[in-house]
Coordinates of N, CA and C in Angstrom, one line a residue:
M1164 N 22.6 -5.6 -20.3 CA 22.4 -4.8 -21.5 C 22.2 -5.7 -22.7
Q1165 N 21.2 -5.5 -23.5 CA 21.0 -6.3 -24.7 C 21.3 -5.4 -25.9
G1166 N 22.4 -5.7 -26.6 CA 22.8 -4.8 -27.7 C 23.1 -3.4 -27.2
N1167 N 22.5 -2.4 -27.8 CA 22.7 -1.1 -27.3 C 21.6 -0.5 -26.5
R1168 N 20.6 -1.5 -26.1 CA 19.5 -1.0 -25.3 C 19.6 -1.6 -23.9
N1169 N 19.2 -0.8 -23.0 CA 19.2 -1.2 -21.6 C 17.9 -1.0 -20.9
I1170 N 17.2 -2.0 -20.5 CA 15.9 -1.9 -19.8 C 16.1 -1.8 -18.3
I1171 N 15.6 -0.8 -17.7 CA 15.7 -0.5 -16.3 C 14.4 -0.7 -15.6
K1172 N 14.2 -1.7 -14.8 CA 12.9 -1.9 -14.2 C 13.0 -1.8 -12.6
G1173 N 11.9 -1.5 -12.0 CA 11.9 -1.5 -10.6 C 12.6 -0.4 -9.9
F1174 N 12.9 0.7 -10.6 CA 13.6 1.8 -10.0 C 12.6 2.5 -9.1
I1175 N 13.0 2.7 -7.9 CA 12.0 3.2 -6.9 C 12.6 4.4 -6.2
I1176 N 11.7 5.5 -6.1 CA 12.0 6.6 -5.3 C 11.0 6.7 -4.3
I1177 N 11.3 6.9 -3.0 CA 10.3 7.0 -2.0 C 10.4 8.4 -1.4
F1178 N 9.2 9.0 -1.2 CA 9.1 10.3 -0.7 C 8.3 10.2 0.6
A1179 N 8.6 11.1 1.5 CA 7.8 11.3 2.7 C 7.1 12.6 2.6
A1180 N 5.8 12.7 2.8 CA 5.1 13.9 2.7 C 4.6 14.4 4.0
A1181 N 4.8 15.6 4.4 CA 4.2 16.1 5.6 C 2.8 16.6 5.4
I1182 N 1.9 15.8 5.9 CA 0.5 16.2 5.9 C 0.0 16.1 7.3
M1183 N -0.1 17.3 7.9 CA -0.4 17.3 9.4 C -1.8 17.8 9.6
F1184 N -2.5 17.2 10.5 CA -3.8 17.5 10.8 C -4.0 18.1 12.2
G1185 N -3.0 18.7 12.7 CA -3.0 19.3 14.0 C -2.1 18.6 15.0
S1186 N -2.1 19.1 16.2 CA -1.2 18.6 17.2 C -1.5 17.2 17.7
V1187 N -2.7 16.7 17.4 CA -3.1 15.3 17.8 C -3.8 14.7 16.7
N1188 N -3.9 13.3 16.7 CA -4.7 12.6 15.7 C -6.1 12.8 16.0
M1189 N -6.8 13.7 15.4 CA -8.1 14.1 15.8 C -9.2 13.0 15.5
T1190 N -8.9 12.2 14.4 CA -9.9 11.3 14.0 C -10.0 10.1 15.0
S1191 N -8.9 9.6 15.5 CA -8.9 8.5 16.5 C -9.4 9.0 17.8
A1192 N -9.1 10.3 18.1 CA -9.4 10.8 19.4 C -10.9 11.3 19.5
A1193 N -11.5 11.7 18.4 CA -12.7 12.4 18.4 C -13.8 11.7 17.6
S1194 N -13.6 10.5 17.0 CA -14.6 9.8 16.3 C -15.8 9.4 17.2
I1195 N -17.0 9.4 16.7 CA -18.2 9.2 17.5 C -19.1 8.2 16.8
N1196 N -20.0 7.6 17.6 CA -21.0 6.7 17.1 C -22.3 7.6 16.8
L1197 N -22.8 7.4 15.6 CA -24.0 8.2 15.2 C -25.1 7.3 14.6
T1198 N -26.3 7.8 14.7 CA -27.4 7.1 14.0 C -27.4 7.6 12.5
Q1199 N -28.1 6.9 11.7 CA -28.2 7.3 10.3 C -28.6 8.7 10.1
K1200 N -29.6 9.1 10.9 CA -30.2 10.5 10.7 C -29.1 11.5 11.2
Q1201 N -28.4 11.2 12.2 CA -27.3 12.1 12.7 C -26.2 12.2 11.6
K1202 N -25.9 11.0 11.0 CA -24.9 11.0 9.9 C -25.3 11.9 8.8
E1203 N -26.5 11.8 8.4 CA -27.1 12.7 7.3 C -27.0 14.2 7.6
N1204 N -27.3 14.5 8.9 CA -27.2 15.9 9.3 C -25.7 16.4 9.4
Y1205 N -24.8 15.5 9.9 CA -23.4 15.9 9.9 C -22.9 16.0 8.5
Y1206 N -23.3 15.1 7.6 CA -22.8 15.2 6.2 C -23.2 16.5 5.6
K1207 N -24.4 17.0 5.8 CA -24.8 18.3 5.3 C -23.9 19.4 5.8
Q1208 N -23.6 19.3 7.1 CA -22.7 20.3 7.7 C -21.3 20.2 7.2
Y1209 N -20.8 19.0 6.9 CA -19.5 18.8 6.3 C -19.4 19.5 5.0
T1210 N -20.5 19.3 4.2 CA -20.6 19.9 2.8 C -20.5 21.4 2.9
L1211 N -21.2 22.0 3.8 CA -21.1 23.5 4.0 C -19.8 23.9 4.4
I1212 N -19.2 23.2 5.3 CA -17.8 23.5 5.8 C -16.8 23.5 4.7
L1213 N -16.8 22.5 3.9 CA -15.9 22.4 2.8 C -16.1 23.5 1.7
A1214 N -17.4 23.9 1.5 CA -17.7 24.9 0.6 C -17.1 26.3 1.1
D1215 N -17.2 26.5 2.4 CA -16.6 27.7 2.9 C -15.1 27.7 2.9
I1216 N -14.5 26.6 3.2 CA -13.0 26.5 3.1 C -12.5 26.6 1.7
N1217 N -13.1 26.0 0.7 CA -12.7 26.2 -0.6 C -12.8 27.6 -1.2
K1218 N -13.8 28.3 -0.6 CA -13.8 29.8 -0.9 C -12.6 30.5 -0.4
K1219 N -12.3 30.1 0.9 CA -11.2 30.8 1.5 C -9.8 30.4 0.9
Y1220 N -9.7 29.1 0.5 CA -8.5 28.6 -0.2 C -8.9 28.0 -1.5
P1221 N -9.1 28.8 -2.6 CA -9.6 28.4 -3.8 C -8.7 27.3 -4.5
N1222 N -7.5 27.2 -4.2 CA -6.6 26.3 -4.8 C -6.5 24.9 -4.1
S1223 N -7.2 24.8 -3.0 CA -7.1 23.6 -2.2 C -7.7 22.4 -2.8
G1224 N -8.8 22.5 -3.6 CA -9.4 21.4 -4.3 C -10.0 20.4 -3.4
L1225 N -10.4 20.7 -2.2 CA -10.9 19.7 -1.3 C -12.3 19.3 -1.7
S1226 N -12.6 18.0 -1.6 CA -13.9 17.5 -2.0 C -14.3 16.5 -1.0
L1227 N -15.6 16.3 -0.8 CA -16.2 15.4 0.2 C -16.5 14.1 -0.4
E1228 N -16.0 13.0 0.2 CA -16.3 11.7 -0.3 C -17.8 11.3 -0.2
P1229 N -18.3 10.5 -1.0 CA -19.7 10.1 -0.8 C -19.9 9.5 0.6
M1230 N -21.1 9.7 1.1 CA -21.4 9.4 2.5 C -21.2 7.9 2.7
D1231 N -21.5 7.0 1.8 CA -21.3 5.6 2.0 C -19.9 5.1 1.9
K1232 N -19.0 6.1 1.6 CA -17.5 5.8 1.6 C -16.9 6.1 2.9
F1233 N -17.6 6.8 3.8 CA -17.0 7.2 5.1 C -16.8 5.9 5.9
N1234 N -15.6 5.9 6.6 CA -15.3 4.9 7.6 C -15.8 5.4 8.9
S1235 N -15.9 4.5 9.9 CA -16.5 4.8 11.2 C -15.7 5.9 11.8
N1236 N -14.3 5.9 11.6 CA -13.5 6.9 12.2 C -13.6 8.3 11.6
D1237 N -14.2 8.3 10.4 CA -14.4 9.6 9.7 C -15.5 10.5 10.3
W1238 N -16.4 9.9 11.0 CA -17.5 10.6 11.6 C -17.0 11.3 12.9
V1239 N -16.9 12.6 12.8 CA -16.5 13.5 14.0 C -17.4 14.7 14.1
K1240 N -17.3 15.4 15.2 CA -18.1 16.6 15.3 C -17.8 17.6 14.3
P1241 N -18.7 18.4 13.8 CA -18.5 19.4 12.7 C -17.3 20.3 13.1
T1242 N -17.2 20.7 14.4 CA -16.1 21.6 14.8 C -14.8 20.9 14.6
T1243 N -14.7 19.6 14.9 CA -13.5 18.8 14.6 C -13.2 18.7 13.2
F1244 N -14.2 18.4 12.4 CA -14.1 18.3 10.9 C -13.6 19.5 10.3
K1245 N -14.0 20.7 10.8 CA -13.6 22.0 10.3 C -12.1 22.2 10.5
K1246 N -11.6 21.8 11.7 CA -10.2 21.9 12.0 C -9.4 21.0 11.1
I1247 N -9.8 19.8 10.9 CA -9.1 18.8 10.0 C -9.1 19.4 8.6
A1248 N -10.2 19.8 8.1 CA -10.3 20.3 6.7 C -9.5 21.6 6.5
D1249 N -9.5 22.5 7.5 CA -8.7 23.7 7.5 C -7.2 23.4 7.4
K1250 N -6.7 22.4 8.1 CA -5.3 22.0 8.0 C -5.0 21.4 6.7
R1251 N -5.9 20.6 6.1 CA -5.7 20.0 4.8 C -5.6 21.0 3.7
A1252 N -6.4 22.1 3.8 CA -6.4 23.1 2.8 C -5.1 23.8 2.7
T1253 N -4.3 23.8 3.8 CA -3.1 24.6 3.8 C -1.8 23.8 3.8
T1254 N -1.9 22.5 3.5 CA -0.7 21.6 3.5 C -0.4 21.2 2.1
N1255 N 0.8 20.6 2.0 CA 1.2 20.1 0.7 C 2.3 19.1 0.9
F1256 N 2.6 18.4 -0.1 CA 3.7 17.4 0.0 C 5.1 18.2 -0.1
V1257 N 5.9 17.9 0.9 CA 7.2 18.6 1.0 C 8.3 17.6 1.0
F1258 N 9.3 17.8 0.2 CA 10.4 16.8 0.1 C 11.7 17.3 0.5
K1259 N 12.5 16.5 1.2 CA 13.8 16.8 1.6 C 14.7 15.6 1.5
P1260 N 15.8 15.6 0.8 CA 16.7 14.4 0.8 C 17.2 14.1 2.2
K1261 N 17.2 12.8 2.5 CA 17.6 12.4 3.8 C 19.1 12.1 3.8
H1262 N 19.6 11.5 2.7 CA 21.1 11.1 2.7 C 21.7 11.6 1.4
K1263 N 22.9 12.0 1.4 CA 23.6 12.4 0.2 C 23.6 11.2 -0.8
S1264 N 23.7 10.0 -0.3 CA 23.7 8.8 -1.2 C 22.4 8.6 -2.0
D1265 N 21.4 9.4 -1.6 CA 20.1 9.3 -2.4 C 20.3 9.7 -3.8
D1266 N 21.3 10.5 -4.1 CA 21.5 10.9 -5.5 C 22.6 10.1 -6.2
S1267 N 23.0 9.0 -5.6 CA 24.0 8.2 -6.3 C 23.4 7.3 -7.4
F1268 N 24.3 6.8 -8.3 CA 23.9 6.0 -9.4 C 24.6 4.6 -9.1
D1269 N 23.8 3.6 -8.7 CA 24.4 2.3 -8.3 C 23.6 1.1 -8.8
G1270 N 23.0 1.2 -10.0 CA 22.4 0.1 -10.6 C 21.0 0.3 -11.1
T1271 N 20.3 -0.7 -11.4 CA 19.0 -0.6 -12.1 C 17.9 -0.5 -11.1
T1272 N 18.1 -0.9 -9.8 CA 17.1 -0.8 -8.8 C 17.6 0.1 -7.7
K1273 N 16.8 1.1 -7.3 CA 17.4 2.1 -6.4 C 16.2 2.7 -5.5
T1274 N 16.5 3.0 -4.3 CA 15.5 3.7 -3.4 C 16.1 5.0 -2.9
K1275 N 15.3 6.0 -3.1 CA 15.7 7.4 -2.6 C 14.7 7.7 -1.4
S1276 N 15.3 7.9 -0.3 CA 14.4 8.2 0.9 C 14.3 9.7 1.1
M1277 N 13.1 10.2 1.1 CA 12.9 11.7 1.3 C 12.0 11.8 2.6
T1278 N 12.3 12.7 3.4 CA 11.6 12.8 4.7 C 11.5 14.3 5.2
V1279 N 10.5 14.5 6.0 CA 10.3 15.7 6.7 C 9.9 15.4 8.1
S1280 N 10.2 16.3 9.0 CA 9.7 16.1 10.4 C 8.3 16.5 10.6
G1281 N 7.6 16.0 11.5 CA 6.2 16.3 11.7 C 5.3 15.1 12.1
K1282 N 4.2 15.4 12.7 CA 3.3 14.3 13.0 C 2.4 13.9 11.8
N1283 N 2.0 12.6 11.9 CA 1.2 12.1 10.8 C 1.7 12.2 9.4
T1284 N 3.0 11.9 9.3 CA 3.7 12.0 8.0 C 3.2 10.9 7.1
K1285 N 3.0 11.2 5.8 CA 2.6 10.2 4.8 C 3.7 10.0 3.8
T1286 N 3.8 8.8 3.3 CA 4.9 8.4 2.4 C 4.3 7.9 1.1
I1287 N 4.6 8.6 0.0 CA 4.2 8.2 -1.3 C 5.4 7.6 -2.0
S1288 N 5.3 6.4 -2.5 CA 6.4 5.8 -3.3 C 6.1 5.9 -4.8
I1289 N 7.1 6.3 -5.6 CA 6.9 6.5 -7.0 C 7.9 5.6 -7.7
T1290 N 7.4 4.7 -8.6 CA 8.2 3.7 -9.3 C 8.3 4.1 -10.8
G1291 N 9.5 4.2 -11.3 CA 9.6 4.4 -12.7 C 10.4 3.3 -13.4
S1292 N 9.8 2.9 -14.5 CA 10.5 1.8 -15.4 C 10.8 2.5 -16.7
F1293 N 12.1 2.5 -17.1 CA 12.6 3.2 -18.2 C 13.4 2.3 -19.2
T1294 N 13.7 2.8 -20.3 CA 14.6 2.2 -21.3 C 15.7 3.3 -21.6
T1295 N 16.9 2.8 -21.8 CA 18.0 3.7 -22.2 C 18.6 3.1 -23.5
Q1296 N 19.3 4.0 -24.2 CA 20.0 3.6 -25.4 C 21.3 4.3 -25.7
L1297 N 22.3 3.6 -26.2 CA 23.6 4.2 -26.5 C 23.4 5.2 -27.6
S1298 N 23.9 6.4 -27.4 CA 23.9 7.5 -28.4 C 25.2 7.5 -29.1
S1299 N 25.2 7.3 -30.4 CA 26.4 7.2 -31.2 C 27.1 8.6 -31.3
T1300 N 26.3 9.7 -31.2 CA 26.9 11.0 -31.2 C 27.4 11.5 -29.9
E1301 N 26.7 11.1 -28.8 CA 27.1 11.5 -27.5 C 28.1 10.6 -26.8
K1302 N 28.2 9.4 -27.4 CA 29.1 8.3 -26.9 C 28.7 8.0 -25.4
R1303 N 27.4 7.9 -25.1 CA 27.0 7.6 -23.8 C 25.5 7.1 -23.9
Q1304 N 25.1 6.5 -22.8 CA 23.7 6.1 -22.7 C 22.8 7.3 -22.4
L1305 N 21.6 7.3 -23.0 CA 20.6 8.3 -22.8 C 19.2 7.7 -22.6
F1306 N 18.3 8.4 -22.0 CA 17.0 7.8 -21.9 C 16.4 7.7 -23.3
S1307 N 15.7 6.6 -23.6 CA 15.0 6.4 -24.8 C 13.5 6.2 -24.7
G1308 N 13.0 6.0 -23.4 CA 11.6 5.9 -23.3 C 11.2 5.6 -21.8
I1309 N 9.9 5.6 -21.6 CA 9.3 5.3 -20.3 C 8.4 4.1 -20.5
S1310 N 8.6 3.0 -19.7 CA 7.8 1.8 -19.7 C 6.6 2.0 -18.8
A1311 N 6.8 2.6 -17.6 CA 5.7 2.7 -16.7 C 6.1 3.7 -15.6
I1312 N 5.1 4.5 -15.1 CA 5.2 5.3 -13.9 C 4.1 4.9 -13.0
T1313 N 4.3 4.4 -11.8 CA 3.3 4.1 -10.8 C 3.6 4.7 -9.5
S1314 N 2.6 4.8 -8.7 CA 2.8 5.4 -7.3 C 1.8 4.8 -6.4
K1315 N 2.1 4.8 -5.1 CA 1.2 4.3 -4.0 C 1.5 4.9 -2.7
L1316 N 0.5 4.8 -1.8 CA 0.8 5.3 -0.4 C 1.5 4.2 0.3
A1317 N 2.7 4.4 0.7 CA 3.6 3.4 1.3 C 3.4 3.3 2.8
I1318 N 3.3 4.5 3.4 CA 3.2 4.6 4.9 C 2.2 5.7 5.2
G1319 N 1.3 5.4 6.2 CA 0.4 6.4 6.6 C -1.1 5.9 6.4
T1320 N -2.0 6.7 7.0 CA -3.4 6.4 6.9 C -4.0 7.0 5.6
G1321 N -5.2 6.6 5.3 CA -5.8 7.1 4.1 C -5.5 6.3 2.9
S1322 N -5.8 6.9 1.7 CA -5.5 6.2 0.4 C -5.0 7.2 -0.6
W1323 N -4.3 6.6 -1.6 CA -3.7 7.4 -2.7 C -4.1 6.7 -4.0
T1324 N -4.7 7.5 -4.9 CA -5.1 7.0 -6.2 C -4.4 7.8 -7.3
Q1325 N -3.5 7.2 -8.1 CA -2.8 7.9 -9.2 C -3.8 8.2 -10.3
T1326 N -3.8 9.4 -10.8 CA -4.7 9.8 -11.9 C -4.0 10.0 -13.2
G1327 N -2.7 9.9 -13.2 CA -1.9 10.1 -14.4 C -0.6 10.7 -14.2
Y1328 N 0.1 10.9 -15.3 CA 1.4 11.6 -15.2 C 1.8 12.3 -16.5
E1329 N 2.6 13.3 -16.4 CA 3.2 14.0 -17.5 C 4.7 14.0 -17.4
Y1330 N 5.4 14.2 -18.5 CA 6.8 14.1 -18.5 C 7.4 15.1 -19.5
K1331 N 8.7 15.4 -19.2 CA 9.5 16.2 -20.1 C 10.9 15.5 -20.2
L1332 N 11.5 15.4 -21.3 CA 12.8 14.9 -21.5 C 13.7 16.0 -21.8
I1333 N 14.7 16.3 -20.8 CA 15.5 17.5 -21.0 C 17.0 17.1 -20.9
D1334 N 17.9 18.1 -20.9 CA 19.3 17.9 -20.8 C 19.8 16.9 -21.9
G1335 N 19.3 17.0 -23.1 CA 19.7 16.2 -24.2 C 19.5 14.7 -24.0
G1336 N 18.4 14.4 -23.2 CA 18.1 13.0 -23.0 C 18.6 12.4 -21.7
R1337 N 19.3 13.2 -20.9 CA 19.8 12.8 -19.6 C 18.8 12.8 -18.5
T1338 N 17.8 13.6 -18.5 CA 16.9 13.8 -17.4 C 15.4 13.7 -17.8
Y1339 N 14.7 12.9 -17.1 CA 13.2 13.0 -17.2 C 12.6 13.7 -16.0
V1340 N 11.8 14.7 -16.3 CA 11.0 15.4 -15.3 C 9.6 14.9 -15.3
I1341 N 9.2 14.2 -14.3 CA 7.9 13.5 -14.3 C 7.0 14.2 -13.2
T1342 N 5.8 14.6 -13.6 CA 4.8 15.1 -12.7 C 3.7 14.1 -12.6
V1343 N 3.6 13.5 -11.4 CA 2.6 12.5 -11.1 C 1.4 13.1 -10.4
G1344 N 0.3 12.9 -11.0 CA -1.0 13.4 -10.5 C -1.7 12.3 -9.7
G1345 N -2.3 12.7 -8.6 CA -3.0 11.7 -7.8 C -4.0 12.4 -6.8
K1346 N -4.8 11.5 -6.2 CA -5.8 12.0 -5.2 C -5.5 11.3 -3.9
Y1347 N -5.3 12.1 -2.9 CA -5.1 11.6 -1.5 C -6.5 11.8 -0.7
T1348 N -6.9 10.7 -0.1 CA -8.2 10.7 0.6 C -8.0 10.2 2.0
D1349 N -8.5 11.0 3.0 CA -8.5 10.6 4.4 C -9.5 11.4 5.1
N1350 N -10.1 10.9 6.2 CA -11.1 11.7 7.0 C -12.3 12.1 6.2
G1351 N -12.6 11.3 5.1 CA -13.7 11.6 4.3 C -13.5 12.8 3.3
I1352 N -12.2 13.3 3.2 CA -11.9 14.4 2.4 C -10.9 14.0 1.3
S1353 N -11.1 14.3 0.1 CA -10.2 14.0 -1.0 C -9.6 15.3 -1.5
Q1354 N -8.3 15.2 -1.9 CA -7.6 16.4 -2.4 C -6.6 16.0 -3.5
P1355 N -6.5 16.7 -4.6 CA -5.6 16.4 -5.6 C -4.2 17.0 -5.3
F1356 N -3.2 16.2 -5.8 CA -1.8 16.6 -5.7 C -1.1 16.3 -7.0
W1357 N -0.1 17.2 -7.3 CA 0.8 16.9 -8.4 C 2.3 16.9 -7.9
I1358 N 2.9 15.8 -8.0 CA 4.3 15.6 -7.4 C 5.3 15.6 -8.5
D1359 N 6.3 16.5 -8.4 CA 7.4 16.5 -9.4 C 8.5 15.6 -9.0
V1360 N 9.0 14.8 -9.9 CA 10.1 13.9 -9.7 C 11.1 14.0 -10.9
E1361 N 12.4 14.0 -10.6 CA 13.4 14.0 -11.6 C 14.2 12.6 -11.6
F1362 N 14.3 12.0 -12.7 CA 15.1 10.8 -12.9 C 16.3 11.2 -13.8
Y1363 N 17.5 10.7 -13.5 CA 18.7 11.0 -14.2 C 19.4 9.7 -14.7
C1364 N 19.8 9.8 -16.0 CA 20.5 8.7 -16.6 C 22.0 9.0 -16.7
N1365 N 22.9 8.2 -16.1 CA 24.3 8.5 -16.3 C 24.9 7.9 -17.6
A1366 N 26.1 8.0 -17.8 CA 26.7 7.6 -19.1 C 26.6 6.1 -19.3
F1367 N 26.5 5.3 -18.2 CA 26.5 3.9 -18.3 C 25.0 3.3 -18.3
G1368 N 24.0 4.2 -18.3 CA 22.7 3.7 -18.3 C 22.0 3.4 -16.9
S1369 N 22.7 3.8 -15.9 CA 22.1 3.6 -14.5 C 21.3 4.9 -14.2
V1370 N 20.3 4.7 -13.5 CA 19.4 5.8 -13.2 C 19.5 6.3 -11.7
G1371 N 19.5 7.6 -11.5 CA 19.6 8.1 -10.1 C 18.6 9.2 -9.9

C-alpha cells in the first residue's frame, strides 16, 4: 500500500462455460475434404441454415465467418453443420462455484475456479486490475477505479475476442459489477456473449 491508495494487479477469475455441440465432437469426426467449388456450394447452404436458425432463435446472434477464415475442420456436411448450429443457438455460458474458498479474500492475486459438467467445456478467464482507497468516512478500503478488464479463452477449441465491458459500482464502493462482452468463434460460427462478473473489496483492500 502506498499512502492511502492500494493498486491491485493481476486479479484473476476463471470461469468454465458449458458450450456443448452434441454427444460427440462432430467437427473432428465429420470434417471432409472439398474442392473450392464444393466449398462455395456448402458455404451458401451454411448461410441459409444460419438464417433459418436465427429466425427460430432470434436472440442467438449466430453469424457465419468469412469463407477464407474457415479452418479445414470447419468444413462438414450441411446436415452436420445444422446440428452444430442448432446446439450453439440454444447454449450459453453457465457458471457454478467449484470451491467455497473461491469467495475468500487472500491477497492481490486470486483465482476463482468456476465449472460445469458436460462435454466440450470452454473456459474463459477474466482478469481485473483495480485501485482501492481508504475512505475516511467508512474507515475502510473501497474501490476507487478500474485499471483494466481483459478476458481470453483459457481452455477449449475456437477463439474468444473481447469487444468491451460495462461496469457498475454498488454497495457504497464495495462491489464492482462488470459485464464483459465478447465474441466466441468455432466451427465457422461466431456468437456474441455478455458475461457478468462481480468483484468485492474487503475492508483491507483485498479483492474477492
